[in-house]
């Protein structure tokens, strides 16, 4: 019995996490690939992104308050973790930046 397949193209600067019947089966690099029937492909953009953190008042160690903002450049290095660990990975980066700002002051 042959598996029905379809061809898919993973664009440059992306990869794709592949699931078959809900189980992760691999990660595809850019290029043309066969995709077995019953599989789901989740594309992941690997390009660098810029995230601006809104200005916020942060208390300093001596009790003063300063208004800070941050711009963060980030990119995906682990596509599986990006897809499976957090529902909103960009929100995780945003929150981590806010926490780092507070700890730095």
N, CA, C and O atoms as a printed pandas DataFrame, in Angstrom:
     atom_number atom_name residue_name chain_id  residue_number  x_coord  y_coord  z_coord
0              1         N          UNK        A               1    0.844   -1.163    0.000
1              2        CA          UNK        A               1    0.000    0.000    0.000
2              3         C          UNK        A               1    0.898    1.237    0.000
3              4         O          UNK        A               1    1.692    1.430    0.920
4              5         N          UNK        A               2    0.775    2.042   -0.994
5              6        CA          UNK        A               2    1.597    3.244   -1.116
6              7         C          UNK        A               2    0.933    4.410   -0.390
7              8         O          UNK        A               2   -0.287    4.568   -0.410
8              9         N          UNK        A               3    1.769    5.215    0.246
9             10        CA          UNK        A               3    1.252    6.420    0.892
10            11         C          UNK        A               3    1.044    7.493   -0.155
11            12         O          UNK        A               3    1.900    7.706   -1.014
12            13         N          UNK        A               4   -0.074    8.158   -0.086
13            14        CA          UNK        A               4   -0.300    9.287   -0.976
14            15         C          UNK        A               4    0.596   10.432   -0.525
15            16         O          UNK        A               4    0.672   10.738    0.664
16            17         N          UNK        A               5    1.264   11.052   -1.466
17            18        CA          UNK        A               5    2.152   12.154   -1.107
18            19         C          UNK        A               5    1.831   13.377   -1.941
19            20         O          UNK        A               5    1.284   13.286   -3.040
20            21         N          UNK        A               6    2.186   14.519   -1.386
21            22        CA          UNK        A               6    2.095   15.782   -2.101
22            23         C          UNK        A               6    3.430   16.473   -1.937
23            24         O          UNK        A               6    4.133   16.269   -0.948
24            25         N          UNK        A               7    3.768   17.285   -2.905
25            26        CA          UNK        A               7    5.006   18.044   -2.799
26            27         C          UNK        A               7    4.724   19.378   -2.126
27            28         O          UNK        A               7    3.689   20.000   -2.366
28            29         N          UNK        A               8    5.647   19.808   -1.287
29            30        CA          UNK        A               8    5.552   21.127   -0.669
30            31         C          UNK        A               8    6.883   21.842   -0.867
31            32         O          UNK        A               8    7.930   21.213   -1.017
32            33         N          UNK        A               9    6.819   23.151   -0.865
33            34        CA          UNK        A               9    8.029   23.955   -0.965
34            35         C          UNK        A               9    8.168   24.773    0.306
35            36         O          UNK        A               9    7.273   25.529    0.685
36            37         N          UNK        A              10    9.303   24.606    0.950
37            38        CA          UNK        A              10    9.627   25.407    2.127
38            39         C          UNK        A              10   10.473   26.567    1.612
39            40         O          UNK        A              10   11.536   26.363    1.025
40            41         N          UNK        A              11    9.992   27.775    1.837
41            42        CA          UNK        A              11   10.647   28.970    1.299
42            43         C          UNK        A              11   11.992   29.233    1.978
43            44         O          UNK        A              11   12.249   28.776    3.092
44            45         N          UNK        A              12   12.840   29.983    1.273
45            46        CA          UNK        A              12   14.118   30.407    1.845
46            47         C          UNK        A              12   13.844   31.216    3.111
47            48         O          UNK        A              12   12.805   31.867    3.218
48            49         N          UNK        A              13   14.750   31.180    4.046
49            50        CA          UNK        A              13   14.650   31.900    5.324
50            51         C          UNK        A              13   13.583   31.309    6.244
51            52         O          UNK        A              13   13.223   31.919    7.250
52            53         N          UNK        A              14   13.083   30.134    5.904
53            54        CA          UNK        A              14   12.111   29.457    6.767
54            55         C          UNK        A              14   12.489   27.989    6.890
55            56         O          UNK        A              14   13.353   27.493    6.167
56            57         N          UNK        A              15   11.838   27.310    7.805
57            58        CA          UNK        A              15   11.881   25.859    7.881
58            59         C          UNK        A              15   10.457   25.428    8.205
59            60         O          UNK        A              15    9.575   26.271    8.365
60            61         N          UNK        A              16   10.232   24.151    8.300
61            62        CA          UNK        A              16    8.883   23.669    8.592
62            63         C          UNK        A              16    8.958   22.484    9.546
63            64         O          UNK        A              16    9.734   21.552    9.336
64            65         N          UNK        A              17    8.149   22.531   10.587
65            66        CA          UNK        A              17    8.037   21.416   11.517
66            67         C          UNK        A              17    6.889   20.549   11.011
67            68         O          UNK        A              17    5.791   21.044   10.756
68            69         N          UNK        A              18    7.152   19.257   10.870
69            70        CA          UNK        A              18    6.173   18.342   10.275
70            71         C          UNK        A              18    5.618   17.402   11.339
71            72         O          UNK        A              18    6.363   16.829   12.134
72            73         N          UNK        A              19    4.296   17.256   11.339
73            74        CA          UNK        A              19    3.599   16.338   12.235
74            75         C          UNK        A              19    2.792   15.367   11.386
75            76         O          UNK        A              19    2.214   15.746   10.368
76            77         N          UNK        A              20    2.760   14.124   11.812
77            78        CA          UNK        A              20    1.915   13.136   11.134
78            79         C          UNK        A              20    1.031   12.500   12.187
79            80         O          UNK        A              20    1.509   11.868   13.130
80            81         N          UNK        A              21   -0.275   12.681   12.006
81            82        CA          UNK        A              21   -1.269   12.180   12.965
82            83         C          UNK        A              21   -0.955   12.684   14.374
83            84         O          UNK        A              21   -1.092   11.947   15.350
84            85         N          UNK        A              22   -0.528   13.955   14.471
85            86        CA          UNK        A              22   -0.283   14.586   15.758
86            87         C          UNK        A              22    1.089   14.348   16.368
87            88         O          UNK        A              22    1.391   14.892   17.430
88            89         N          UNK        A              23    1.921   13.548   15.720
89            90        CA          UNK        A              23    3.254   13.249   16.246
90            91         C          UNK        A              23    4.301   13.929   15.370
91            92         O          UNK        A              23    4.270   13.803   14.146
92            93         N          UNK        A              24    5.240   14.658   16.008
93            94        CA          UNK        A              24    6.281   15.339   15.242
94            95         C          UNK        A              24    7.163   14.304   14.559
95            96         O          UNK        A              24    7.648   13.365   15.190
96            97         N          UNK        A              25    7.361   14.493   13.247
97            98        CA          UNK        A              25    8.181   13.558   12.481
98            99         C          UNK        A              25    9.467   14.171   11.965
99           100         O          UNK        A              25   10.342   13.447   11.491
100          101         N          UNK        A              26    9.604   15.489   12.043
101          102        CA          UNK        A              26   10.850   16.088   11.595
102          103         C          UNK        A              26   10.735   17.571   11.330
103          104         O          UNK        A              26    9.680   18.185   11.489
104          105         N          UNK        A              27   11.871   18.125   10.916
105          106        CA          UNK        A              27   11.962   19.533   10.545
106          107         C          UNK        A              27   12.543   19.593    9.143
107          108         O          UNK        A              27   13.582   18.992    8.868
108          109         N          UNK        A              28   11.877   20.316    8.260
109          110        CA          UNK        A              28   12.324   20.438    6.875
110          111         C          UNK        A              28   13.043   21.762    6.657
111          112         O          UNK        A              28   12.579   22.813    7.100
112          113         N          UNK        A              29   14.169   21.703    5.977
113          114        CA          UNK        A              29   14.904   22.912    5.599
114          115         C          UNK        A              29   14.268   23.488    4.335
115          116         O          UNK        A              29   13.370   22.885    3.747
116          117         N          UNK        A              30   14.746   24.659    3.929
117          118        CA          UNK        A              30   14.229   25.278    2.703
118          119         C          UNK        A              30   14.444   24.337    1.520
119          120         O          UNK        A              30   15.460   23.648    1.435
120          121         N          UNK        A              31   13.473   24.320    0.616
121          122        CA          UNK        A              31   13.552   23.467   -0.566
122          123         C          UNK        A              31   12.239   22.755   -0.823
123          124         O          UNK        A              31   11.235   23.018   -0.161
124          125         N          UNK        A              32   12.258   21.851   -1.790
125          126        CA          UNK        A              32   11.061   21.100   -2.165
126          127         C          UNK        A              32   11.121   19.725   -1.506
127          128         O          UNK        A              32   12.157   19.061   -1.523
128          129         N          UNK        A              33    9.994   19.307   -0.923
129          130        CA          UNK        A              33    9.945   18.049   -0.179
130          131         C          UNK        A              33    8.643   17.315   -0.481
131          132         O          UNK        A              33    7.659   17.915   -0.913
132          133         N          UNK        A              34    8.658   16.011   -0.246
133          134        CA          UNK        A              34    7.422   15.219   -0.310
134          135         C          UNK        A              34    6.752   15.280    1.053
135          136         O          UNK        A              34    7.412   15.260    2.092
136          137         N          UNK        A              35    5.442   15.354    1.026
137          138        CA          UNK        A              35    4.672   15.394    2.271
138          139         C          UNK        A              35    3.661   14.256    2.246
139          140         O          UNK        A              35    2.750   14.257    1.418
140          141         N          UNK        A              36    3.812   13.278    3.150
141          142        CA          UNK        A              36    2.849   12.172    3.176
142          143         C          UNK        A              36    1.454   12.655    3.555
143          144         O          UNK        A              36    1.295   13.646    4.267
144          145         N          UNK        A              37    0.460   11.943    3.071
145          146        CA          UNK        A              37   -0.928   12.254    3.433
146          147         C          UNK        A              37   -1.078   12.119    4.944
147          148         O          UNK        A              37   -0.436   11.277    5.571
148          149         N          UNK        A              38   -1.919   12.945    5.509
149          150        CA          UNK        A              38   -2.151   12.900    6.947
150          151         C          UNK        A              38   -1.160   13.714    7.750
151          152         O          UNK        A              38   -1.202   13.714    8.980
152          153         N          UNK        A              39   -0.268   14.409    7.064
153          154        CA          UNK        A              39    0.716   15.208    7.796
154          155         C          UNK        A              39    0.321   16.681    7.799
155          156         O          UNK        A              39   -0.386   17.158    6.913
156          157         N          UNK        A              40    0.793   17.375    8.810
157          158        CA          UNK        A              40    0.575   18.811    8.957
158          159         C          UNK        A              40    1.934   19.482    8.970
159          160         O          UNK        A              40    2.869   19.001    9.610
160          161         N          UNK        A              41    2.040   20.594    8.263
161          162        CA          UNK        A              41    3.305   21.319    8.180
162          163         C          UNK        A              41    3.122   22.694    8.820
163          164         O          UNK        A              41    2.214   23.441    8.455
164          165         N          UNK        A              42    3.994   23.022    9.780
165          166        CA          UNK        A              42    3.947   24.318   10.460
166          167         C          UNK        A              42    5.185   25.109   10.049
167          168         O          UNK        A              42    6.294   24.785   10.473
168          169         N          UNK        A              43    5.006   26.152    9.220
169          170        CA          UNK        A              43    6.166   26.944    8.798
170          171         C          UNK        A              43    6.682   27.824    9.941
171          172         O          UNK        A              43    5.907   28.320   10.759
172          173         N          UNK        A              44    8.007   28.006    9.979
173          174        CA          UNK        A              44    8.641   28.847   10.994
174          175         C          UNK        A              44    9.590   29.811   10.286
175          176         O          UNK        A              44   10.492   29.391    9.561
176          177         N          UNK        A              45    9.377   31.097   10.504
177          178        CA          UNK        A              45   10.222   32.136    9.915
178          179         C          UNK        A              45   11.516   32.235   10.724
179          180         O          UNK        A              45   11.470   32.450   11.936
180          181         N          UNK        A              46   12.660   32.080   10.072
181          182        CA          UNK        A              46   13.949   32.095   10.755
182          183         C          UNK        A              46   14.648   33.446   10.689
183          184         O          UNK        A              46   15.741   33.604   11.233
184          185         N          UNK        A              47   14.038   34.408   10.040
185          186        CA          UNK        A              47   14.673   35.723    9.904
186          187         C          UNK        A              47   14.711   36.458   11.242
187          188         O          UNK        A              47   13.903   36.209   12.136
188          189         N          UNK        A              48   15.666   37.359   11.348
189          190        CA          UNK        A              48   15.772   38.193   12.542
190          191         C          UNK        A              48   14.561   39.115   12.626
191          192         O          UNK        A              48   14.079   39.618   11.611
192          193         N          UNK        A              49   14.074   39.331   13.849
193          194        CA          UNK        A              49   12.915   40.194   14.070
194          195         C          UNK        A              49   13.275   41.286   15.065
195          196         O          UNK        A              49   14.212   41.146   15.851
196          197         N          UNK        A              50   12.529   42.356   15.018
197          198        CA          UNK        A              50   12.722   43.461   15.949
198          199         C          UNK        A              50   11.455   43.611   16.783
199          200         O          UNK        A              50   10.349   43.668   16.246
200          201         N          UNK        A              51   11.626   43.672   18.091
201          202        CA          UNK        A              51   10.507   43.823   19.012
202          203         C          UNK        A              51   10.761   45.055   19.871
203          204         O          UNK        A              51   11.772   45.126   20.570
204          205         N          UNK        A              52    9.860   46.016   19.825
205          206        CA          UNK        A              52    9.982   47.230   20.637
206          207         C          UNK        A              52    9.136   47.075   21.894
207          208         O          UNK        A              52    7.941   46.785   21.825
208          209         N          UNK        A              53    9.768   47.272   23.029
209          210        CA          UNK        A              53    9.066   47.200   24.310
210          211         C          UNK        A              53    8.579   48.602   24.659
211          212         O          UNK        A              53    9.359   49.553   24.635
212          213         N          UNK        A              54    7.317   48.734   24.977
213          214        CA          UNK        A              54    6.715   50.034   25.292
214          215         C          UNK        A              54    7.403   50.666   26.503
215          216         O          UNK        A              54    7.856   49.956   27.400
216          217         N          UNK        A              55    7.480   51.992   26.532
217          218        CA          UNK        A              55    8.084   52.671   27.690
218          219         C          UNK        A              55    7.362   52.282   28.980
219          220         O          UNK        A              55    6.138   52.162   29.013
220          221         N          UNK        A              56    8.146   52.089   30.035
221          222        CA          UNK        A              56    7.565   51.721   31.319
222          223         C          UNK        A              56    8.387   52.326   32.453
223          224         O          UNK        A              56    9.592   52.540   32.314
224          225         N          UNK        A              57    7.734   52.594   33.556
225          226        CA          UNK        A              57    8.414   53.110   34.742
226          227         C          UNK        A              57    8.950   51.931   35.538
227          228         O          UNK        A              57    8.212   51.012   35.894
228          229         N          UNK        A              58   10.254   51.975   35.811
229          230        CA          UNK        A              58   10.908   50.885   36.527
230          231         C          UNK        A              58   11.576   51.464   37.773
231          232         O          UNK        A              58   12.322   52.439   37.678
232          233         N          UNK        A              59   11.316   50.872   38.939
233          234        CA          UNK        A              59   11.981   51.353   40.152
234          235         C          UNK        A              59   13.443   50.907   40.179
235          236         O          UNK        A              59   13.766   49.785   39.791
236          237         N          UNK        A              60   14.315   51.793   40.639
237          238        CA          UNK        A              60   15.731   51.455   40.764
238          239         C          UNK        A              60   15.996   50.932   42.169
239          240         O          UNK        A              60   15.115   50.958   43.028
240          241         N          UNK        A              61   17.212   50.460   42.395
241          242        CA          UNK        A              61   17.575   49.899   43.699
242          243         C          UNK        A              61   17.493   50.934   44.813
243          244         O          UNK        A              61   17.242   50.582   45.965
244          245         N          UNK        A              62   17.703   52.219   44.480
245          246        CA          UNK        A              62   17.668   53.262   45.513
246          247         C          UNK        A              62   16.282   53.889   45.677
247          248         O          UNK        A              62   16.142   54.891   46.379
248          249         N          UNK        A              63   15.272   53.323   45.048
249          250        CA          UNK        A              63   13.901   53.778   45.226
250          251         C          UNK        A              63   13.411   54.797   44.218
251          252         O          UNK        A              63   12.228   55.136   44.212
252          253         N          UNK        A              64   14.293   55.294   43.366
253          254        CA          UNK        A              64   13.871   56.236   42.326
254          255         C          UNK        A              64   13.126   55.469   41.231
255          256         O          UNK        A              64   13.148   54.238   41.195
256          257         N          UNK        A              65   12.481   56.200   40.358
257          258        CA          UNK        A              65   11.764   55.577   39.250
258          259         C          UNK        A              65   12.274   56.180   37.944
259          260         O          UNK        A              65   12.359   57.399   37.800
260          261         N          UNK        A              66   12.609   55.315   37.005
261          262        CA          UNK        A              66   13.078   55.785   35.699
262          263         C          UNK        A              66   12.176   55.206   34.615
263          264         O          UNK        A              66   11.623   54.116   34.764
264          265         N          UNK        A              67   12.039   55.943   33.541
265          266        CA          UNK        A              67   11.226   55.488   32.407
266          267         C          UNK        A              67   12.176   54.882   31.379
267          268         O          UNK        A              67   13.084   55.556   30.892
268          269         N          UNK        A              68   11.966   53.618   31.053
269          270        CA          UNK        A              68   12.856   52.923   30.121
270          271         C          UNK        A              68   12.058   52.283   28.994
271          272         O          UNK        A              68   10.863   52.014   29.117
272          273         N          UNK        A              69   12.749   52.053   27.911
273          274        CA          UNK        A              69   12.193   51.309   26.783
274          275         C          UNK        A              69   13.315   50.446   26.229
275          276         O          UNK        A              69   14.482   50.652   26.562
276          277         N          UNK        A              70   12.978   49.502   25.404
277          278        CA          UNK        A              70   13.998   48.622   24.832
278          279         C          UNK        A              70   13.563   48.174   23.447
279          280         O          UNK        A              70   12.376   48.088   23.134
280          281         N          UNK        A              71   14.559   47.897   22.641
281          282        CA          UNK        A              71   14.335   47.269   21.339
282          283         C          UNK        A              71   15.159   45.992   21.333
283          284         O          UNK        A              71   16.347   46.015   21.656
284          285         N          UNK        A              72   14.548   44.902   20.976
285          286        CA          UNK        A              72   15.200   43.599   21.020
286          287         C          UNK        A              72   15.223   42.994   19.628
287          288         O          UNK        A              72   14.199   42.922   18.948
288          289         N          UNK        A              73   16.409   42.562   19.213
289          290        CA          UNK        A              73   16.536   41.801   17.965
290          291         C          UNK        A              73   16.604   40.333   18.347
291          292         O          UNK        A              73   17.421   39.937   19.178
292          293         N          UNK        A              74   15.735   39.519   17.731
293          294        CA          UNK        A              74   15.718   38.099   18.064
294          295         C          UNK        A              74   15.393   37.271   16.831
295          296         O          UNK        A              74   14.816   37.767   15.863
296          297         N          UNK        A              75   15.771   36.009   16.885
297          298        CA          UNK        A              75   15.450   35.084   15.798
298          299         C          UNK        A              75   15.273   33.688   16.388
299          300         O          UNK        A              75   15.708   33.412   17.506
300          301         N          UNK        A              76   14.643   32.834   15.638
301          302        CA          UNK        A              76   14.378   31.462   16.073
302          303         C          UNK        A              76   15.618   30.612   15.816
303          304         O          UNK        A              76   16.129   30.574   14.697
304          305         N          UNK        A              77   16.101   29.931   16.854
305          306        CA          UNK        A              77   17.223   29.005   16.695
306          307         C          UNK        A              77   16.781   27.552   16.857
307          308         O          UNK        A              77   17.467   26.639   16.397
308          309         N          UNK        A              78   15.646   27.338   17.505
309          310        CA          UNK        A              78   15.111   25.990   17.703
310          311         C          UNK        A              78   13.647   25.986   17.261
311          312         O          UNK        A              78   12.763   26.319   18.049
312          313         N          UNK        A              79   13.387   25.612   16.000
313          314        CA          UNK        A              79   12.012   25.677   15.494
314          315         C          UNK        A              79   11.033   24.774   16.240
315          316         O          UNK        A              79    9.858   25.118   16.367
316          317         N          UNK        A              80   11.489   23.643   16.726
317          318        CA          UNK        A              80   10.591   22.738   17.456
318          319         C          UNK        A              80   10.140   23.400   18.758
319          320         O          UNK        A              80    8.948   23.404   19.066
320          321         N          UNK        A              81   11.064   23.949   19.514
321          322        CA          UNK        A              81   10.702   24.642   20.757
322          323         C          UNK        A              81    9.817   25.845   20.459
323          324         O          UNK        A              81    8.877   26.119   21.205
324          325         N          UNK        A              82   10.105   26.561   19.385
325          326        CA          UNK        A              82    9.309   27.727   19.013
326          327         C          UNK        A              82    7.844   27.345   18.801
327          328         O          UNK        A              82    6.943   28.079   19.207
328          329         N          UNK        A              83    7.610   26.207   18.172
329          330        CA          UNK        A              83    6.249   25.758   17.865
330          331         C          UNK        A              83    5.586   25.088   19.071
331          332         O          UNK        A              83    4.389   25.267   19.296
332          333         N          UNK        A              84    6.351   24.319   19.846
333          334        CA          UNK        A              84    5.742   23.464   20.864
334          335         C          UNK        A              84    5.733   24.018   22.288
335          336         O          UNK        A              84    4.887   23.613   23.085
336          337         N          UNK        A              85    6.642   24.925   22.633
337          338        CA          UNK        A              85    6.771   25.330   24.032
338          339         C          UNK        A              85    5.778   26.410   24.435
339          340         O          UNK        A              85    5.178   26.323   25.506
340          341         N          UNK        A              86    5.595   27.420   23.604
341          342        CA          UNK        A              86    4.725   28.541   23.984
342          343         C          UNK        A              86    3.667   28.783   22.919
343          344         O          UNK        A              86    3.915   28.624   21.724
344          345         N          UNK        A              87    2.483   29.169   23.376
345          346        CA          UNK        A              87    1.403   29.495   22.449
346          347         C          UNK        A              87    1.696   30.798   21.711
347          348         O          UNK        A              87    1.335   30.945   20.543
348          349         N          UNK        A              88    2.350   31.747   22.389
349          350        CA          UNK        A              88    2.685   33.047   21.800
350          351         C          UNK        A              88    4.154   33.354   22.101
351          352         O          UNK        A              88    4.446   34.074   23.055
352          353         N          UNK        A              89    5.084   32.819   21.301
353          354        CA          UNK        A              89    6.511   32.997   21.580
354          355         C          UNK        A              89    6.952   34.459   21.623
355          356         O          UNK        A              89    7.836   34.809   22.404
356          357         N          UNK        A              90    6.356   35.310   20.804
357          358        CA          UNK        A              90    6.743   36.722   20.818
358          359         C          UNK        A              90    6.400   37.362   22.165
359          360         O          UNK        A              90    7.146   38.213   22.649
360          361         N          UNK        A              91    5.298   36.968   22.764
361          362        CA          UNK        A              91    4.932   37.478   24.088
362          363         C          UNK        A              91    5.941   37.018   25.140
363          364         O          UNK        A              91    6.219   37.749   26.090
364          365         N          UNK        A              92    6.484   35.825   24.980
365          366        CA          UNK        A              92    7.506   35.326   25.904
366          367         C          UNK        A              92    8.759   36.192   25.813
367          368         O          UNK        A              92    9.346   36.540   26.838
368          369         N          UNK        A              93    9.174   36.543   24.594
369          370        CA          UNK        A              93   10.338   37.417   24.400
370          371         C          UNK        A              93   10.065   38.787   25.014
371          372         O          UNK        A              93   10.932   39.353   25.679
372          373         N          UNK        A              94    8.877   39.317   24.797
373          374        CA          UNK        A              94    8.494   40.627   25.336
374          375         C          UNK        A              94    8.578   40.620   26.865
375          376         O          UNK        A              94    9.164   41.521   27.464
376          377         N          UNK        A              95    7.993   39.606   27.484
377          378        CA          UNK        A              95    7.998   39.512   28.945
378          379         C          UNK        A              95    9.418   39.334   29.479
379          380         O          UNK        A              95    9.781   39.954   30.478
380          381         N          UNK        A              96   10.218   38.501   28.832
381          382        CA          UNK        A              96   11.604   38.298   29.267
382          383         C          UNK        A              96   12.391   39.601   29.197
383          384         O          UNK        A              96   13.241   39.859   30.049
384          385         N          UNK        A              97   12.114   40.419   28.190
385          386        CA          UNK        A              97   12.780   41.719   28.067
386          387         C          UNK        A              97   12.369   42.640   29.207
387          388         O          UNK        A              97   13.216   43.316   29.792
388          389         N          UNK        A              98   11.083   42.674   29.526
389          390        CA          UNK        A              98   10.612   43.499   30.647
390          391         C          UNK        A              98   11.268   43.071   31.963
391          392         O          UNK        A              98   11.694   43.916   32.750
392          393         N          UNK        A              99   11.346   41.783   32.194
393          394        CA          UNK        A              99   11.956   41.269   33.422
394          395         C          UNK        A              99   13.441   41.632   33.465
395          396         O          UNK        A              99   13.950   42.039   34.509
396          397         N          UNK        A             100   14.134   41.487   32.339
397          398        CA          UNK        A             100   15.563   41.828   32.288
398          399         C          UNK        A             100   15.788   43.312   32.563
399          400         O          UNK        A             100   16.749   43.676   33.240
400          401         N          UNK        A             101   14.911   44.171   32.044
401          402        CA          UNK        A             101   15.029   45.606   32.314
402          403         C          UNK        A             101   14.886   45.893   33.806
403          404         O          UNK        A             101   15.654   46.670   34.374
404          405         N          UNK        A             102   13.911   45.269   34.426
405          406        CA          UNK        A             102   13.679   45.498   35.860
406          407         C          UNK        A             102   14.860   44.991   36.694
407          408         O          UNK        A             102   15.261   45.640   37.661
408          409         N          UNK        A             103   15.410   43.844   36.325
409          410        CA          UNK        A             103   16.540   43.288   37.073
410          411         C          UNK        A             103   17.813   44.099   36.868
411          412         O          UNK        A             103   18.650   44.169   37.768
412          413         N          UNK        A             104   17.969   44.713   35.696
413          414        CA          UNK        A             104   19.178   45.490   35.398
414          415         C          UNK        A             104   19.226   46.786   36.191
415          416         O          UNK        A             104   20.305   47.312   36.464
416          417         N          UNK        A             105   18.064   47.299   36.561
417          418        CA          UNK        A             105   18.028   48.554   37.311
418          419         C          UNK        A             105   17.827   48.230   38.758
419          420         O          UNK        A             105   17.763   49.136   39.590
